[in-house]
Amino acid sequence: MLKELQPALILLALLSALTGAAYPALVTGLAQATMPDQANGSLLKENGQAVGSRLIGQPFSDPRYFWGRPSATAPMPYNGGSSGGANLGPLNPALEAALQERISVLKAADPSQQAPIPVDLVTASASGLDPHISPAAARWQAPRVARLRGLPEAQVLALLERHTEGHQWGFLGEPRVNVLALNRALDQAAP
């Protein structure tokens, strides 16, 4: 019986070493050599301390900041260990209630804003971790942010334009704004 098991055990050990150690080490080494920022989580740092990642949204509720897309992760918003959407269908009353609540919060934060609210400010992404909003969603919030920070709206809009990312590789996706990066830039520009 040992004679029959010996090749299987040797193959198990070899494949375990190959797929459990050699391959992950190779991929990690290549990632560190070719794209170290992404391999290490695309962290944004201030004074040597990580303040967040460009890949995961952050909960901003202070009206002086731009707000990102709502997050449906549990038990807290933007929980990287619990990625997922709300999975509420379009006819679900709970979805309608959530949308109305989000609209009410946005209108209460800026009662003078009469333009239609961009959809990405009231709907969660499929992952619940989206760090970006559309330029339209950022422009919609700009008057509130400028007023509450005591900055000229033109200065906030110029900052927004500098932080608008174009299509990925020139043709994929839509232009977008990383909320964390924009809010960090706002803090540096504040009077």
PDB file of C-alpha atoms in Angstrom:
ATOM      1  CA  MET A   1       0.000   0.000   0.000  1.00  0.00           C
ATOM      2  CA  LEU A   2       2.870   2.410   0.779  1.00  0.00           C
ATOM      3  CA  LYS A   3       4.166   1.764  -2.727  1.00  0.00           C
ATOM      4  CA  GLU A   4       0.894   3.089  -4.199  1.00  0.00           C
ATOM      5  CA  LEU A   5       0.702   6.063  -1.813  1.00  0.00           C
ATOM      6  CA  GLN A   6       4.323   7.205  -2.256  1.00  0.00           C
ATOM      7  CA  PRO A   7       3.866   8.764  -5.767  1.00  0.00           C
ATOM      8  CA  ALA A   8       0.659  10.473  -4.651  1.00  0.00           C
ATOM      9  CA  LEU A   9       2.314  11.949  -1.562  1.00  0.00           C
ATOM     10  CA  ILE A  10       5.345  13.122  -3.565  1.00  0.00           C
ATOM     11  CA  LEU A  11       3.051  14.737  -6.149  1.00  0.00           C
ATOM     12  CA  LEU A  12       0.988  16.368  -3.369  1.00  0.00           C
ATOM     13  CA  ALA A  13       4.163  17.816  -1.814  1.00  0.00           C
ATOM     14  CA  LEU A  14       5.478  19.075  -5.174  1.00  0.00           C
ATOM     15  CA  LEU A  15       2.178  20.650  -6.226  1.00  0.00           C
ATOM     16  CA  SER A  16       1.729  22.188  -2.768  1.00  0.00           C
ATOM     17  CA  ALA A  17       5.186  23.750  -2.981  1.00  0.00           C
ATOM     18  CA  LEU A  18       4.540  24.947  -6.526  1.00  0.00           C
ATOM     19  CA  THR A  19       1.042  26.385  -6.044  1.00  0.00           C
ATOM     20  CA  GLY A  20       1.337  27.321  -2.371  1.00  0.00           C
ATOM     21  CA  ALA A  21       4.789  28.897  -2.318  1.00  0.00           C
ATOM     22  CA  ALA A  22       6.593  29.240  -5.654  1.00  0.00           C
ATOM     23  CA  TYR A  23       3.731  30.709  -7.715  1.00  0.00           C
ATOM     24  CA  PRO A  24       2.578  33.221  -5.037  1.00  0.00           C
ATOM     25  CA  ALA A  25       6.202  34.284  -4.466  1.00  0.00           C
ATOM     26  CA  LEU A  26       6.698  34.801  -8.216  1.00  0.00           C
ATOM     27  CA  VAL A  27       3.492  36.838  -8.624  1.00  0.00           C
ATOM     28  CA  THR A  28       4.257  38.917  -5.524  1.00  0.00           C
ATOM     29  CA  GLY A  29       7.813  39.550  -6.699  1.00  0.00           C
ATOM     30  CA  LEU A  30       6.654  40.594 -10.171  1.00  0.00           C
ATOM     31  CA  ALA A  31       3.999  42.888  -8.723  1.00  0.00           C
ATOM     32  CA  GLN A  32       6.469  44.507  -6.317  1.00  0.00           C
ATOM     33  CA  ALA A  33       8.990  44.989  -9.142  1.00  0.00           C
ATOM     34  CA  THR A  34       6.611  46.334 -11.785  1.00  0.00           C
ATOM     35  CA  MET A  35       3.913  48.181  -9.808  1.00  0.00           C
ATOM     36  CA  PRO A  36       4.856  48.537  -6.122  1.00  0.00           C
ATOM     37  CA  ASP A  37       2.220  51.199  -5.326  1.00  0.00           C
ATOM     38  CA  GLN A  38      -0.652  49.003  -6.499  1.00  0.00           C
ATOM     39  CA  ALA A  39       0.872  45.856  -4.972  1.00  0.00           C
ATOM     40  CA  ASN A  40       0.934  47.584  -1.592  1.00  0.00           C
ATOM     41  CA  GLY A  41      -2.691  48.756  -1.676  1.00  0.00           C
ATOM     42  CA  SER A  42      -2.449  52.148  -3.438  1.00  0.00           C
ATOM     43  CA  LEU A  43      -2.226  53.860  -0.062  1.00  0.00           C
ATOM     44  CA  LEU A  44      -2.435  57.630   0.316  1.00  0.00           C
ATOM     45  CA  LYS A  45      -0.146  58.910   3.044  1.00  0.00           C
ATOM     46  CA  GLU A  46       0.138  62.115   5.037  1.00  0.00           C
ATOM     47  CA  ASN A  47       3.193  62.666   7.232  1.00  0.00           C
ATOM     48  CA  GLY A  48       4.181  59.036   6.732  1.00  0.00           C
ATOM     49  CA  GLN A  49       0.804  57.738   7.970  1.00  0.00           C
ATOM     50  CA  ALA A  50      -1.669  55.934   5.723  1.00  0.00           C
ATOM     51  CA  VAL A  51      -4.952  57.896   5.551  1.00  0.00           C
ATOM     52  CA  GLY A  52      -6.706  55.582   3.118  1.00  0.00           C
ATOM     53  CA  SER A  53      -6.441  53.813  -0.198  1.00  0.00           C
ATOM     54  CA  ARG A  54      -7.228  55.156  -3.654  1.00  0.00           C
ATOM     55  CA  LEU A  55      -9.056  51.858  -4.215  1.00  0.00           C
ATOM     56  CA  ILE A  56     -11.568  51.877  -1.334  1.00  0.00           C
ATOM     57  CA  GLY A  57     -14.080  54.617  -0.601  1.00  0.00           C
ATOM     58  CA  GLN A  58     -14.085  56.435   2.730  1.00  0.00           C
ATOM     59  CA  PRO A  59     -17.098  57.610   4.751  1.00  0.00           C
ATOM     60  CA  PHE A  60     -17.310  61.409   4.586  1.00  0.00           C
ATOM     61  CA  SER A  61     -20.352  62.964   6.256  1.00  0.00           C
ATOM     62  CA  ASP A  62     -19.070  66.442   7.130  1.00  0.00           C
ATOM     63  CA  PRO A  63     -20.716  68.853   4.649  1.00  0.00           C
ATOM     64  CA  ARG A  64     -17.363  70.633   4.206  1.00  0.00           C
ATOM     65  CA  TYR A  65     -16.168  67.575   2.267  1.00  0.00           C
ATOM     66  CA  PHE A  66     -17.216  65.975  -0.982  1.00  0.00           C
ATOM     67  CA  TRP A  67     -19.266  62.866  -0.329  1.00  0.00           C
ATOM     68  CA  GLY A  68     -18.768  59.612  -2.185  1.00  0.00           C
ATOM     69  CA  ARG A  69     -21.244  57.030  -3.334  1.00  0.00           C
ATOM     70  CA  PRO A  70     -23.329  55.413  -0.613  1.00  0.00           C
ATOM     71  CA  SER A  71     -21.993  52.088   0.642  1.00  0.00           C
ATOM     72  CA  ALA A  72     -24.148  49.048   1.376  1.00  0.00           C
ATOM     73  CA  THR A  73     -21.441  47.062   3.174  1.00  0.00           C
ATOM     74  CA  ALA A  74     -22.019  45.786   6.700  1.00  0.00           C
ATOM     75  CA  PRO A  75     -21.561  46.321   9.587  1.00  0.00           C
ATOM     76  CA  MET A  76     -20.133  49.721   8.565  1.00  0.00           C
ATOM     77  CA  PRO A  77     -19.860  51.665   5.310  1.00  0.00           C
ATOM     78  CA  TYR A  78     -16.875  50.953   3.034  1.00  0.00           C
ATOM     79  CA  ASN A  79     -15.962  47.759   4.906  1.00  0.00           C
ATOM     80  CA  GLY A  80     -13.299  46.133   2.719  1.00  0.00           C
ATOM     81  CA  GLY A  81     -13.916  42.777   4.404  1.00  0.00           C
ATOM     82  CA  SER A  82     -17.590  42.784   3.453  1.00  0.00           C
ATOM     83  CA  SER A  83     -17.778  43.913  -0.144  1.00  0.00           C
ATOM     84  CA  GLY A  84     -21.227  43.732  -1.667  1.00  0.00           C
ATOM     85  CA  GLY A  85     -24.240  45.659  -2.813  1.00  0.00           C
ATOM     86  CA  ALA A  86     -27.657  45.938  -1.237  1.00  0.00           C
ATOM     87  CA  ASN A  87     -29.208  43.488  -3.712  1.00  0.00           C
ATOM     88  CA  LEU A  88     -32.513  45.333  -3.543  1.00  0.00           C
ATOM     89  CA  GLY A  89     -34.586  45.077  -6.705  1.00  0.00           C
ATOM     90  CA  PRO A  90     -36.038  48.163  -8.403  1.00  0.00           C
ATOM     91  CA  LEU A  91     -39.526  47.446  -7.058  1.00  0.00           C
ATOM     92  CA  ASN A  92     -38.408  46.808  -3.482  1.00  0.00           C
ATOM     93  CA  PRO A  93     -39.922  49.391  -1.090  1.00  0.00           C
ATOM     94  CA  ALA A  94     -36.729  49.321   1.000  1.00  0.00           C
ATOM     95  CA  LEU A  95     -34.753  50.599  -2.008  1.00  0.00           C
ATOM     96  CA  GLU A  96     -37.219  53.436  -2.542  1.00  0.00           C
ATOM     97  CA  ALA A  97     -37.005  54.352   1.150  1.00  0.00           C
ATOM     98  CA  ALA A  98     -33.189  54.305   1.083  1.00  0.00           C
ATOM     99  CA  LEU A  99     -33.104  56.507  -2.030  1.00  0.00           C
ATOM    100  CA  GLN A 100     -35.556  58.997  -0.505  1.00  0.00           C
ATOM    101  CA  GLU A 101     -33.504  59.142   2.698  1.00  0.00           C
ATOM    102  CA  ARG A 102     -30.288  59.797   0.737  1.00  0.00           C
ATOM    103  CA  ILE A 103     -32.008  62.516  -1.308  1.00  0.00           C
ATOM    104  CA  SER A 104     -33.291  64.141   1.902  1.00  0.00           C
ATOM    105  CA  VAL A 105     -29.788  64.156   3.424  1.00  0.00           C
ATOM    106  CA  LEU A 106     -28.311  65.747   0.291  1.00  0.00           C
ATOM    107  CA  LYS A 107     -31.036  68.410   0.124  1.00  0.00           C
ATOM    108  CA  ALA A 108     -30.712  69.170   3.845  1.00  0.00           C
ATOM    109  CA  ALA A 109     -26.950  69.628   3.475  1.00  0.00           C
ATOM    110  CA  ASP A 110     -27.452  72.183   0.675  1.00  0.00           C
ATOM    111  CA  PRO A 111     -31.012  73.544   0.489  1.00  0.00           C
ATOM    112  CA  SER A 112     -29.977  76.186  -2.065  1.00  0.00           C
ATOM    113  CA  GLN A 113     -28.898  73.525  -4.603  1.00  0.00           C
ATOM    114  CA  GLN A 114     -31.818  73.134  -7.015  1.00  0.00           C
ATOM    115  CA  ALA A 115     -30.151  71.115  -9.795  1.00  0.00           C
ATOM    116  CA  PRO A 116     -31.122  67.457 -10.190  1.00  0.00           C
ATOM    117  CA  ILE A 117     -29.067  65.158  -7.956  1.00  0.00           C
ATOM    118  CA  PRO A 118     -26.692  62.918  -9.946  1.00  0.00           C
ATOM    119  CA  VAL A 119     -27.659  59.276  -9.588  1.00  0.00           C
ATOM    120  CA  ASP A 120     -24.305  58.145  -8.215  1.00  0.00           C
ATOM    121  CA  LEU A 121     -24.856  60.252  -5.082  1.00  0.00           C
ATOM    122  CA  VAL A 122     -27.923  58.205  -4.117  1.00  0.00           C
ATOM    123  CA  THR A 123     -27.165  54.701  -5.414  1.00  0.00           C
ATOM    124  CA  ALA A 124     -24.557  52.331  -3.986  1.00  0.00           C
ATOM    125  CA  SER A 125     -22.116  50.575  -6.270  1.00  0.00           C
ATOM    126  CA  ALA A 126     -22.138  46.791  -6.645  1.00  0.00           C
ATOM    127  CA  SER A 127     -19.109  46.433  -4.370  1.00  0.00           C
ATOM    128  CA  GLY A 128     -20.075  49.123  -1.864  1.00  0.00           C
ATOM    129  CA  LEU A 129     -16.427  50.234  -1.926  1.00  0.00           C
ATOM    130  CA  ASP A 130     -16.339  52.589  -4.919  1.00  0.00           C
ATOM    131  CA  PRO A 131     -13.830  55.397  -4.217  1.00  0.00           C
ATOM    132  CA  HIS A 132     -14.957  57.498  -7.196  1.00  0.00           C
ATOM    133  CA  ILE A 133     -17.874  59.699  -8.134  1.00  0.00           C
ATOM    134  CA  SER A 134     -18.690  61.208 -11.486  1.00  0.00           C
ATOM    135  CA  PRO A 135     -17.479  64.732 -12.274  1.00  0.00           C
ATOM    136  CA  ALA A 136     -21.169  65.743 -12.377  1.00  0.00           C
ATOM    137  CA  ALA A 137     -21.666  64.496  -8.807  1.00  0.00           C
ATOM    138  CA  ALA A 138     -18.612  66.433  -7.666  1.00  0.00           C
ATOM    139  CA  ARG A 139     -19.718  69.612  -9.485  1.00  0.00           C
ATOM    140  CA  TRP A 140     -23.161  69.271  -7.865  1.00  0.00           C
ATOM    141  CA  GLN A 141     -21.503  69.361  -4.420  1.00  0.00           C
ATOM    142  CA  ALA A 142     -18.982  72.115  -5.217  1.00  0.00           C
ATOM    143  CA  PRO A 143     -21.154  75.103  -4.184  1.00  0.00           C
ATOM    144  CA  ARG A 144     -21.808  73.590  -0.737  1.00  0.00           C
ATOM    145  CA  VAL A 145     -18.149  72.701  -0.182  1.00  0.00           C
ATOM    146  CA  ALA A 146     -16.929  76.127  -1.334  1.00  0.00           C
ATOM    147  CA  ARG A 147     -19.450  78.002   0.812  1.00  0.00           C
ATOM    148  CA  LEU A 148     -18.748  75.991   3.984  1.00  0.00           C
ATOM    149  CA  ARG A 149     -14.968  76.230   3.538  1.00  0.00           C
ATOM    150  CA  GLY A 150     -15.033  79.933   2.729  1.00  0.00           C
ATOM    151  CA  LEU A 151     -13.353  79.338  -0.632  1.00  0.00           C
ATOM    152  CA  PRO A 152     -14.298  80.835  -3.995  1.00  0.00           C
ATOM    153  CA  GLU A 153     -16.354  78.314  -5.953  1.00  0.00           C
ATOM    154  CA  ALA A 154     -14.019  78.799  -8.926  1.00  0.00           C
ATOM    155  CA  GLN A 155     -11.085  77.610  -6.790  1.00  0.00           C
ATOM    156  CA  VAL A 156     -12.989  74.472  -5.714  1.00  0.00           C
ATOM    157  CA  LEU A 157     -14.005  73.774  -9.323  1.00  0.00           C
ATOM    158  CA  ALA A 158     -10.392  74.199 -10.482  1.00  0.00           C
ATOM    159  CA  LEU A 159      -9.285  71.732  -7.819  1.00  0.00           C
ATOM    160  CA  LEU A 160     -12.012  69.368  -8.958  1.00  0.00           C
ATOM    161  CA  GLU A 161     -10.827  69.592 -12.567  1.00  0.00           C
ATOM    162  CA  ARG A 162      -7.246  68.808 -11.516  1.00  0.00           C
ATOM    163  CA  HIS A 163      -8.485  65.680  -9.731  1.00  0.00           C
ATOM    164  CA  THR A 164     -10.726  64.429 -12.527  1.00  0.00           C
ATOM    165  CA  GLU A 165      -9.307  61.239 -14.003  1.00  0.00           C
ATOM    166  CA  GLY A 166     -10.031  60.537 -17.668  1.00  0.00           C
ATOM    167  CA  HIS A 167     -10.921  57.289 -19.344  1.00  0.00           C
ATOM    168  CA  GLN A 168      -8.702  54.417 -18.229  1.00  0.00           C
ATOM    169  CA  TRP A 169      -6.068  53.795 -20.932  1.00  0.00           C
ATOM    170  CA  GLY A 170      -7.765  56.522 -22.955  1.00  0.00           C
ATOM    171  CA  PHE A 171     -10.896  54.557 -23.875  1.00  0.00           C
ATOM    172  CA  LEU A 172     -12.262  52.461 -20.973  1.00  0.00           C
ATOM    173  CA  GLY A 173     -14.867  53.633 -18.509  1.00  0.00           C
ATOM    174  CA  GLU A 174     -16.001  57.136 -17.764  1.00  0.00           C
ATOM    175  CA  PRO A 175     -14.189  60.133 -16.311  1.00  0.00           C
ATOM    176  CA  ARG A 176     -14.213  59.985 -12.521  1.00  0.00           C
ATOM    177  CA  VAL A 177     -13.079  61.785  -9.377  1.00  0.00           C
ATOM    178  CA  ASN A 178     -11.380  60.030  -6.460  1.00  0.00           C
ATOM    179  CA  VAL A 179     -13.181  61.473  -3.425  1.00  0.00           C
ATOM    180  CA  LEU A 180     -10.408  60.842  -0.899  1.00  0.00           C
ATOM    181  CA  ALA A 181      -7.732  62.446  -3.086  1.00  0.00           C
ATOM    182  CA  LEU A 182      -9.975  65.462  -3.769  1.00  0.00           C
ATOM    183  CA  ASN A 183     -10.802  65.933  -0.084  1.00  0.00           C
ATOM    184  CA  ARG A 184      -7.129  65.707   0.879  1.00  0.00           C
ATOM    185  CA  ALA A 185      -6.344  68.390  -1.693  1.00  0.00           C
ATOM    186  CA  LEU A 186      -9.156  70.533  -0.257  1.00  0.00           C
ATOM    187  CA  ASP A 187      -7.662  70.285   3.221  1.00  0.00           C
ATOM    188  CA  GLN A 188      -4.318  71.464   1.847  1.00  0.00           C
ATOM    189  CA  ALA A 189      -5.969  74.376   0.019  1.00  0.00           C
ATOM    190  CA  ALA A 190      -8.096  75.500   2.956  1.00  0.00           C
ATOM    191  CA  PRO A 191      -7.482  79.059   4.225  1.00  0.00           C
TER     192      PRO A 191
END
